[in-house]
Short mmCIF file of C-alpha atoms and ligand atoms in Angstrom, two decimals:
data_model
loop_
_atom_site.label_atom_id
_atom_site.label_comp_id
_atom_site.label_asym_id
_atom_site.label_seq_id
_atom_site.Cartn_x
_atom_site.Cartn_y
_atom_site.Cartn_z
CA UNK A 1 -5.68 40.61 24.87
CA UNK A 2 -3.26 41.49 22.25
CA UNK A 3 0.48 41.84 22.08
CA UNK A 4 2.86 44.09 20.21
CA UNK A 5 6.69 43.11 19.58
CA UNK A 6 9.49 44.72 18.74
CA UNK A 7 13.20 44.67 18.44
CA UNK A 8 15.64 47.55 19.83
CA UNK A 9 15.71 49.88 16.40
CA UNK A 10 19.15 50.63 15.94
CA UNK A 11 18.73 53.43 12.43
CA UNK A 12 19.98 56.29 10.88
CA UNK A 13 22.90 57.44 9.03
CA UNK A 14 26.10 55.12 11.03
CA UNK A 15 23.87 52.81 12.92
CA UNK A 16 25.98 50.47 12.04
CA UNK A 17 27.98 51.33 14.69
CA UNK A 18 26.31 49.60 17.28
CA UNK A 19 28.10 46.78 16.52
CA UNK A 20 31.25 48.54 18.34
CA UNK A 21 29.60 48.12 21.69
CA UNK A 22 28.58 44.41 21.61
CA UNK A 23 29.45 42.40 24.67
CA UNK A 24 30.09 38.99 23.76
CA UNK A 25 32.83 36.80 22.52
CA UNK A 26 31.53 35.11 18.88
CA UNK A 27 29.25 36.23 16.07
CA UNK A 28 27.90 34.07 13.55
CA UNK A 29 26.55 35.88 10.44
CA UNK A 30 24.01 34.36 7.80
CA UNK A 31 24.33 35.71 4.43
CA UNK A 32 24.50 35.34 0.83
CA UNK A 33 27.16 35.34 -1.51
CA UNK A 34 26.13 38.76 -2.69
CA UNK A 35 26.74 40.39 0.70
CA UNK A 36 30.38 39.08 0.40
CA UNK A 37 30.93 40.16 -2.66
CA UNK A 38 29.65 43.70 -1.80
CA UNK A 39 31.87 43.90 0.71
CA UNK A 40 29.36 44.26 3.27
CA UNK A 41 30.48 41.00 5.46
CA UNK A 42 33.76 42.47 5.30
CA UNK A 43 32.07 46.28 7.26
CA UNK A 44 30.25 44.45 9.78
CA UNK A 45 33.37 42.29 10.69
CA UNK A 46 35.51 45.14 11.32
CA UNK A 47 32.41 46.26 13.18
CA UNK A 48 32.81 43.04 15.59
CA UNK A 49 36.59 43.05 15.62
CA UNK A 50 36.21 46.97 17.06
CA UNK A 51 33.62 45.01 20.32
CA UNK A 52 36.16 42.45 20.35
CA UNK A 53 34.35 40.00 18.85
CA UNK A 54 35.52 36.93 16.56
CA UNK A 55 32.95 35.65 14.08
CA UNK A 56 32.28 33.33 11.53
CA UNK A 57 30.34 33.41 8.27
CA UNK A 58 27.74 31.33 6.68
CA UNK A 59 27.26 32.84 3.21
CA UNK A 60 24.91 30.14 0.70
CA UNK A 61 21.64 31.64 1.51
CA UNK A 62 19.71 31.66 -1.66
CA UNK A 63 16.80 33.40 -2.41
CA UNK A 64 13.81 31.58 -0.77
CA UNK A 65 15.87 29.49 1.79
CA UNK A 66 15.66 26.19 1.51
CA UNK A 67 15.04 23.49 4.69
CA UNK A 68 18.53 22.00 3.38
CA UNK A 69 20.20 25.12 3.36
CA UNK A 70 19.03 26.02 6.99
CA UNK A 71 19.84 23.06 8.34
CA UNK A 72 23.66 23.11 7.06
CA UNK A 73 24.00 26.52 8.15
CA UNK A 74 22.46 25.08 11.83
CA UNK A 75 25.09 22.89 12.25
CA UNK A 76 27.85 25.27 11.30
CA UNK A 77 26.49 27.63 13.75
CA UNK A 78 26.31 25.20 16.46
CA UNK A 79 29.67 23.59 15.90
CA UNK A 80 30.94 27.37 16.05
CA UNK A 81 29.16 28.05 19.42
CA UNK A 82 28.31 31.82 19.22
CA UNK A 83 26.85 34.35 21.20
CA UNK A 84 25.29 36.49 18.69
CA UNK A 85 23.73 35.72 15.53
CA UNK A 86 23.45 38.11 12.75
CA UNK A 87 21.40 38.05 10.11
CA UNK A 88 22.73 39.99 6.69
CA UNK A 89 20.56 40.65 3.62
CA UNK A 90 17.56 40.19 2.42
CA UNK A 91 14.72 38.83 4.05
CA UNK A 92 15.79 35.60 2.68
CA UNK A 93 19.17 35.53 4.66
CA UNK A 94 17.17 37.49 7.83
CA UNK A 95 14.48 34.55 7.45
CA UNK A 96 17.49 31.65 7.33
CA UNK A 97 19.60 33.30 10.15
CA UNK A 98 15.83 32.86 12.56
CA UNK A 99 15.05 29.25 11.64
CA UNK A 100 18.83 28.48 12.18
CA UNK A 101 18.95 29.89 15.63
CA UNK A 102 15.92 27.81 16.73
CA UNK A 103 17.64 24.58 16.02
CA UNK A 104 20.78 25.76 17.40
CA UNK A 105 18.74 26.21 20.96
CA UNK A 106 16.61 23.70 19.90
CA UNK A 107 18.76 20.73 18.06
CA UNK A 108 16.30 18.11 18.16
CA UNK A 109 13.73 19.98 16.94
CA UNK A 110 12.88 19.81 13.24
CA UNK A 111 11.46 22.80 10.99
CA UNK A 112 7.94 21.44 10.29
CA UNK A 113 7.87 21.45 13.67
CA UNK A 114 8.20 25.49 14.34
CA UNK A 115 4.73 27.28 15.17
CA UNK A 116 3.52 29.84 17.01
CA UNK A 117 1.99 28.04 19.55
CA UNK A 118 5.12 26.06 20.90
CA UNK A 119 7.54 27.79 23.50
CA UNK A 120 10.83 27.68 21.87
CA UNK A 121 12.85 28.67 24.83
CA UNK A 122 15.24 30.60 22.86
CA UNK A 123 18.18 33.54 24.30
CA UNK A 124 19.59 30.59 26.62
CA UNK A 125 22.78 30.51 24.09
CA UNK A 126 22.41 33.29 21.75
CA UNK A 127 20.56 36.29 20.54
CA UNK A 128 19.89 37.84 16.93
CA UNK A 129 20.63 40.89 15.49
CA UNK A 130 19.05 41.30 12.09
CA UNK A 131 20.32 43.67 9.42
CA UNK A 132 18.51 44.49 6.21
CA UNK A 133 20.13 45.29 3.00
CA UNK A 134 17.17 45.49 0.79
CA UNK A 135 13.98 47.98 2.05
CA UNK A 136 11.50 45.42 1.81
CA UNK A 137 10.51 42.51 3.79
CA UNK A 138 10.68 44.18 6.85
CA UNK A 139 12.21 40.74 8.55
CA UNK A 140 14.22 42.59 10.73
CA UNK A 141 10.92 43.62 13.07
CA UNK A 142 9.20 40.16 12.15
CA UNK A 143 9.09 36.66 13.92
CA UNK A 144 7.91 34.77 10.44
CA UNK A 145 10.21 33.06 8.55
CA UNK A 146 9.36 32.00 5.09
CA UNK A 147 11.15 28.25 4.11
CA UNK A 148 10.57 26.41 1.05
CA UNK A 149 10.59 22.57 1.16
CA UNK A 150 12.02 22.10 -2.38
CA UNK A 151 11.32 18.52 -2.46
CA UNK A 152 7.58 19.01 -1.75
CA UNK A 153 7.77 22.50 -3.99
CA UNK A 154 6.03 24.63 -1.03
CA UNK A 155 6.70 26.95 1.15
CA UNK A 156 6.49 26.48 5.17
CA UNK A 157 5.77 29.59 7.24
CA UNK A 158 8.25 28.60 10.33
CA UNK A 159 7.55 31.58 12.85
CA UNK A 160 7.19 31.81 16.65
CA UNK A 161 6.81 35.20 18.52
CA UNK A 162 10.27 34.01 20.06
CA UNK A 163 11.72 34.51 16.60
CA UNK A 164 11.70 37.95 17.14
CA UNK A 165 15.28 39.63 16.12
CA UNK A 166 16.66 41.53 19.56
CA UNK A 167 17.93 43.89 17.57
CA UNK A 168 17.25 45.41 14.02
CA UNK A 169 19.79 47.23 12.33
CA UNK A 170 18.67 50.02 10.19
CA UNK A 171 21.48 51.26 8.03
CA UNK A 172 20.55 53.54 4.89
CA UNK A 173 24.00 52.73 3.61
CA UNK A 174 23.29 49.21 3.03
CA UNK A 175 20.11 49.48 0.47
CA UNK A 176 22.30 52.50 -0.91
CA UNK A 177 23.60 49.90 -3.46
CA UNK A 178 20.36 47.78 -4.40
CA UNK A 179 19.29 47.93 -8.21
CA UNK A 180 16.54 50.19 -8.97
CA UNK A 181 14.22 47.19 -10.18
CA UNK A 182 14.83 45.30 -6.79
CA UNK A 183 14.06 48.80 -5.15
CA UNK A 184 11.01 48.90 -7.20
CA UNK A 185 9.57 45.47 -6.22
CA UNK A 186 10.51 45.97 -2.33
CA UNK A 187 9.44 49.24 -2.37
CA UNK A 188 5.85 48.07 -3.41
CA UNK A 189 5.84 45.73 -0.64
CA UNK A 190 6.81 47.68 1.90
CA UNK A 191 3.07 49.54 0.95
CA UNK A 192 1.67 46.43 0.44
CA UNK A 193 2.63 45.75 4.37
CA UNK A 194 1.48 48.78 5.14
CA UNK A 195 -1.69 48.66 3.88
CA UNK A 196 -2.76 45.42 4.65
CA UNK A 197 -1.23 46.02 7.95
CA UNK A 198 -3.72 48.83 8.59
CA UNK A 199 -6.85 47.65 6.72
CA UNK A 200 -6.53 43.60 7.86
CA UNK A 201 -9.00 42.39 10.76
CA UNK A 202 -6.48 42.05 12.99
CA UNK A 203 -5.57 46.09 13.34
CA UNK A 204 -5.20 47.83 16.04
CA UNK A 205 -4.08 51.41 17.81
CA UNK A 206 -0.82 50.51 18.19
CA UNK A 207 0.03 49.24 14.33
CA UNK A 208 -1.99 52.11 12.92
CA UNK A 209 0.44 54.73 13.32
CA UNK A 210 3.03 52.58 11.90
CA UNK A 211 1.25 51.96 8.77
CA UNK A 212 0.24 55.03 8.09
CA UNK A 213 3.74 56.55 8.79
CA UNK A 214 4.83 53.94 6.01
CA UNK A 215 2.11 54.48 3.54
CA UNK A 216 3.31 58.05 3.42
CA UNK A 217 7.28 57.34 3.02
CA UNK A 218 6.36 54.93 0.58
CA UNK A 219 4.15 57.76 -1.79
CA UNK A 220 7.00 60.22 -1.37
CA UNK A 221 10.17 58.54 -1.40
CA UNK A 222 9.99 55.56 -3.23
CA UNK A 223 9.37 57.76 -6.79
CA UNK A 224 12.29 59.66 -5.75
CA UNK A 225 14.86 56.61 -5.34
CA UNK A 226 13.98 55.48 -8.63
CA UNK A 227 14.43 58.83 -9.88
CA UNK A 228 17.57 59.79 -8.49
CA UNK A 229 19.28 56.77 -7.22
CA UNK A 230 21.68 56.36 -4.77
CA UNK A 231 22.42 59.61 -5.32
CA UNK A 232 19.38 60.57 -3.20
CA UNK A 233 20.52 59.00 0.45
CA UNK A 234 17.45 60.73 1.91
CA UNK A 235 14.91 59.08 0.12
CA UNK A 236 17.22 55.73 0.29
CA UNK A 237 16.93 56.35 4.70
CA UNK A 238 13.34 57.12 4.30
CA UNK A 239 12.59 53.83 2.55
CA UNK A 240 14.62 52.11 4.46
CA UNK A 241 12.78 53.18 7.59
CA UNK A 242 9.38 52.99 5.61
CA UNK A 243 10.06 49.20 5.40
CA UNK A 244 11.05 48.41 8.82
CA UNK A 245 8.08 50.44 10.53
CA UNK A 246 5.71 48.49 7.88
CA UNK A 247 6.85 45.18 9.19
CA UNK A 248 6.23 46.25 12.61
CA UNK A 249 3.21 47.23 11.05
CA UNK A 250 1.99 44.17 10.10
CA UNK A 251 3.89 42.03 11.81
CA UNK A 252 1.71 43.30 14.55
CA UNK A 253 -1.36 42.97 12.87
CA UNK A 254 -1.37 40.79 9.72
CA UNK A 255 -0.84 40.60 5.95
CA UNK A 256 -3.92 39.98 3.84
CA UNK A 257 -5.62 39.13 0.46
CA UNK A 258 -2.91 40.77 -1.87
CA UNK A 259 -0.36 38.24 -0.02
CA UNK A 260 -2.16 35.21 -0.40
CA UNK A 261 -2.85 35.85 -3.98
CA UNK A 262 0.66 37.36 -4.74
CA UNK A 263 1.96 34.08 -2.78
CA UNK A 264 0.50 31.90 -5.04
CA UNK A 265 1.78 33.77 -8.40
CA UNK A 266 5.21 34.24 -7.16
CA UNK A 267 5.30 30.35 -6.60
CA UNK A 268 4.27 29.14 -9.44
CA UNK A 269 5.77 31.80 -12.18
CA UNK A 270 8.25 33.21 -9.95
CA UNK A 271 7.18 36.71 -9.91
CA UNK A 272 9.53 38.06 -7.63
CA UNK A 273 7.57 38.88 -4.06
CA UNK A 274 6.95 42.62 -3.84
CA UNK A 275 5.81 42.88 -7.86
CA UNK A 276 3.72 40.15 -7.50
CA UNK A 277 1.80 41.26 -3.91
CA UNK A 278 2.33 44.99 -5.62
CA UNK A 279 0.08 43.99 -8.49
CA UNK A 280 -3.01 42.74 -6.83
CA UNK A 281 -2.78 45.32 -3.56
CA UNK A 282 -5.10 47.66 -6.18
CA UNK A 283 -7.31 44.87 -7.11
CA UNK A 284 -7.56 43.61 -3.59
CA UNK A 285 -8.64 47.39 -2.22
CA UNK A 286 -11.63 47.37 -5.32
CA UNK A 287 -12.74 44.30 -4.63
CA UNK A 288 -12.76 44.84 -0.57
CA UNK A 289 -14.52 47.99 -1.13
CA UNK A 290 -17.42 46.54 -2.75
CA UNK A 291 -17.72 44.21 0.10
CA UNK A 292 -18.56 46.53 2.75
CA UNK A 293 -18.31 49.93 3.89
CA UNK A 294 -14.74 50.95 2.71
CA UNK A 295 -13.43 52.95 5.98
CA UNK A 296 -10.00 51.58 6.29
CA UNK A 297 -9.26 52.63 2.85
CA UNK A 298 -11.20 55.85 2.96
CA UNK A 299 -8.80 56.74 6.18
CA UNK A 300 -5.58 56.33 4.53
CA UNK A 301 -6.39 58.17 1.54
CA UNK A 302 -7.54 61.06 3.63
CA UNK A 303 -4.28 61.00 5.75
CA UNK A 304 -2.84 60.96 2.08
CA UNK A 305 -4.99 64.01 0.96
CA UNK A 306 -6.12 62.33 -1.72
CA UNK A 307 -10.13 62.42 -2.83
CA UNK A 308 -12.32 60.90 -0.56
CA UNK A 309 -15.51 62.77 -0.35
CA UNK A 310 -17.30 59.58 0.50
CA UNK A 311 -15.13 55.94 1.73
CA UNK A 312 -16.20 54.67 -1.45
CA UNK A 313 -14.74 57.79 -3.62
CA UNK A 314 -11.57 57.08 -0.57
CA UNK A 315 -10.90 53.55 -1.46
CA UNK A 316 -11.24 54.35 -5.37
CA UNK A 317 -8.96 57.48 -4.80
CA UNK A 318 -6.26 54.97 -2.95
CA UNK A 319 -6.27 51.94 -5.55
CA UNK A 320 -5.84 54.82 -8.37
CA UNK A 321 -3.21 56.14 -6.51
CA UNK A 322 -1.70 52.32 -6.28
CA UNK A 323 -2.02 51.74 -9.71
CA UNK A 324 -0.32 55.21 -10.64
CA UNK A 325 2.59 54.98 -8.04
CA UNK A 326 3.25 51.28 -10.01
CA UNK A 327 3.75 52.94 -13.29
CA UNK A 328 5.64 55.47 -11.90
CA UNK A 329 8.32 53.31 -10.62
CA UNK A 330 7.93 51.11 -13.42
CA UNK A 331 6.37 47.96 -12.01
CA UNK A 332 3.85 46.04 -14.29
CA UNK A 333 -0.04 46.48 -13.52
CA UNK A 334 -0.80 43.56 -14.93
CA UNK A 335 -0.20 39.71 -14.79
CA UNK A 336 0.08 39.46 -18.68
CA UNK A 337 2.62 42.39 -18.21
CA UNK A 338 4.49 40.92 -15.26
CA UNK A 339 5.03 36.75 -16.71
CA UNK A 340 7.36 35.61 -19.40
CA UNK A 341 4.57 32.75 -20.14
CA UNK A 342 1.73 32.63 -22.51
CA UNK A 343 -2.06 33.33 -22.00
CA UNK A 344 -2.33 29.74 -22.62
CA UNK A 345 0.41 28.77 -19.60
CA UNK A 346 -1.64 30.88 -17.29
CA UNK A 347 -4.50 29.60 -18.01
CA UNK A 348 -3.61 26.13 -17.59
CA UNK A 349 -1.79 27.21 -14.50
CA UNK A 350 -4.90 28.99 -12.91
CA UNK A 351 -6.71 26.25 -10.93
CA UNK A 352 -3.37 25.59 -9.59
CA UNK A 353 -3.17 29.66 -8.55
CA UNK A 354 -6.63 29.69 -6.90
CA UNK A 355 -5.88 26.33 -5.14
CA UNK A 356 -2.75 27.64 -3.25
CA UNK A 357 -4.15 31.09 -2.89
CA UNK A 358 -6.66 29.49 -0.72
CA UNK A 359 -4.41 27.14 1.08
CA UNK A 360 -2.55 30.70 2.45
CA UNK A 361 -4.22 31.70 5.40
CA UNK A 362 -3.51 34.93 4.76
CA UNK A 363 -6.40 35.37 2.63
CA UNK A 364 -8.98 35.23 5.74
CA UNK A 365 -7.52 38.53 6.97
CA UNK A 366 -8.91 40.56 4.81
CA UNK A 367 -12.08 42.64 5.83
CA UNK A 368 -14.16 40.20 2.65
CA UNK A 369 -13.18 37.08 1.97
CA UNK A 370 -13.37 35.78 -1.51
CA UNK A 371 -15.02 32.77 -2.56
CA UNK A 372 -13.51 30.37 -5.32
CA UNK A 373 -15.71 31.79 -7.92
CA UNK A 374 -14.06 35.33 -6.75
CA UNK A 375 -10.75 34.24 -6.23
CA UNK A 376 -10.84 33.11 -9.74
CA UNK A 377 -12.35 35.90 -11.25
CA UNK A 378 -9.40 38.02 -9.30
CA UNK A 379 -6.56 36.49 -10.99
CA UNK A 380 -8.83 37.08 -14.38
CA UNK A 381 -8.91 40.49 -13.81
CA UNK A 382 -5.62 40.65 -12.53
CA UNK A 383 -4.12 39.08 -15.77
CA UNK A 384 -5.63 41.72 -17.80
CA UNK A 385 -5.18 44.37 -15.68
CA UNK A 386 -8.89 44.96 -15.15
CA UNK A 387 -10.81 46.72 -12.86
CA UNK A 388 -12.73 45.10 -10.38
CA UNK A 389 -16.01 45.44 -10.66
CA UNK A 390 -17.65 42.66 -8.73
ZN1 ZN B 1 5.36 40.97 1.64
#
């Protein structure tokens, strides 16, 4: 027995709109200080004042919540009593506005606490909407949230299939104004989902599609934001879409090797999340392939068109076309090329790396699992830029 989840998709051109027909008498949005100053708080509250809707705003989400931060914001949000939540931004803000609405149902629950094996009883005081402004994440059709503990420097993966937003907002106009760096590094994990999504153990017929779908977008549109810029609002919508059917994607199936190792880098030299995962999705499809018959890979580059006479010349065909699409948009293709530290600094770091990647649970999903001696020699490679050949 499986399960698939998924939130109403509100998308398209104006989707934003559905805000007009809330019922309900309070909102309480989670955001970041960015979003204000964007002026995108500002759209959606019109939005609820049109449903006739008062709301409140919690905007100090920083990049990789912290427990603190998520536990002010709680007791904001239950001292202001809403109906609706809405999470605005990032998948950082998406993320804070989930764990926040658990211990507003929940209040004597703490975060540690949160897993996916504990009913969580949420919906008996309020329900989430979840709006993305970056095409990325793909938090809006998700139930993980990532938190980081900052005293204990790690990160806690607080998720429930309760989490689940009710609603996922889809707006092309939103990502219309992200930097074309930060479009970059979501971009690549928005394929990075969508690969892993279809090639993890945990696949299935009803993810497949998804992934697929998003593996294409990505190939085609993500070159063409970066070329054109918001100037191109196709490519911006397809994107945009690409990343929320890639975390239903995966969400539905699960992320694999290139997370666990990109996990660890962006932890410890604060890569941000998509360049890091980006950079070892091509080293993570080499070193599967040698594991075991490659047919995962060999599909998706045939759905691509790409060569793939044999699944071995298929999975070589797909991690070229990785590595190319990185260049492309600009992204490093190495570690040396993606750290502001020294040879020495990673190398001092790298028992430290392998340690933590292995600690991720993430890195049993894939169809071969590394051992130590691999996962070592993977970050190796990866520093250079290498291909794997083991
Ligand atoms: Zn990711």
């Amino acid at each position: 027995m499986w399960y698939f989840r998924s939130p109403q998709m509100v998308f398209g051109e104006a989707a934003l709109e559905h805000l007009d027909t809330l019922a309900g008498k309070r909102a309480f949005i989670v955001t970041d200080r960015t979003m204000v100053d964007l002026g995108f708080v500002n759209i959606i509250a019109d939005h609820l004042q049109q449903a006739g809707l008062r709301h409140a705003v919690f905007s100090r989400v920083e990049p990789e919540p912290s427990l603190q931060t998520v536990y002010a914001g709680a007791t904001e949000l239950a001292a202001y009593a809403p109906d609706w939540i809405i999470g605005l931004g990032g998948g950082s803000a998406i993320d804070a506005a989930k764990a926040m609405w658990v211990l507003y149902e929940n209040p004597d629950l703490s975060l540690e606490e949160i897993n996916p094996f504990e009913p969580l009883n949420l919906r008996r005081k309020a329900r989430l909407i979840a709006i993305p402004t970056t095409s990325g994440t793909g938090s809006e059709a998700t139930w993980g949230a990532v938190l980081t503990d900052t005293g204990e420097q790690r990160k806690i993966a607080a998720g429930g299939p309760e989490m689940l937003p009710d609603i996922a907002i889809v707006d092309p106009s939103l990502p219309a104004k992200m930097p074309l760096r930060l479009t970059a590094d979501t971009g690549m994990d928005v394929l990075t989902h969508a690969v892993e999504g279809y090639t993890a153990t945990f696949h299935n017929d009803f993810t497949d599609g998804l992934c697929l779908k998003a593996i294409d977008l990505v190939f085609e549109y993500l070159p063409r934001v970066i070329k054109n810029g918001t100037a191109d609002m196709e490519a911006r919508e397809k994107m945009h879409n690409a990343a929320t059917l890639a975390g239903l994607g995966f969400g539905n199936s699960m992320a694999a090797l290139a997370h666990s190792l990109g996990h660890s880098l962006g932890a410890i030299f604060h890569v941000p999340h998509g360049r890091a995962v980006g950079l070892f999705l091509p080293c993570t499809i080499e070193f599967i392939r040698r594991g075991e018959t490659p047919t995962r890979f060999y599909q998706i580059s045939r759905f691509l068109g790409l060569p793939a006479a044999t699944p071995a010349e298929g999975a070589e065909s797909l991690a070229q076309a990785v590595k190319e699409l990185s260049v492309a948009v600009g992204q490093p293709t190495s570690i040396k090329n993606a750290l502001n530290a020294s040879q020495t600094d990673f190398e001092a770091a790298l028992d430290t790396l392998v340690d933590r990647a292995e600690a991720d649970s993430l890195i049993t999903m894939g169809a071969r699992i590394p051992t130590t001696a691999e996962t070592y020699r993977l970050f190796r490679y990866a520093y250079e830029g290498k291909a794997i050949d083991f």
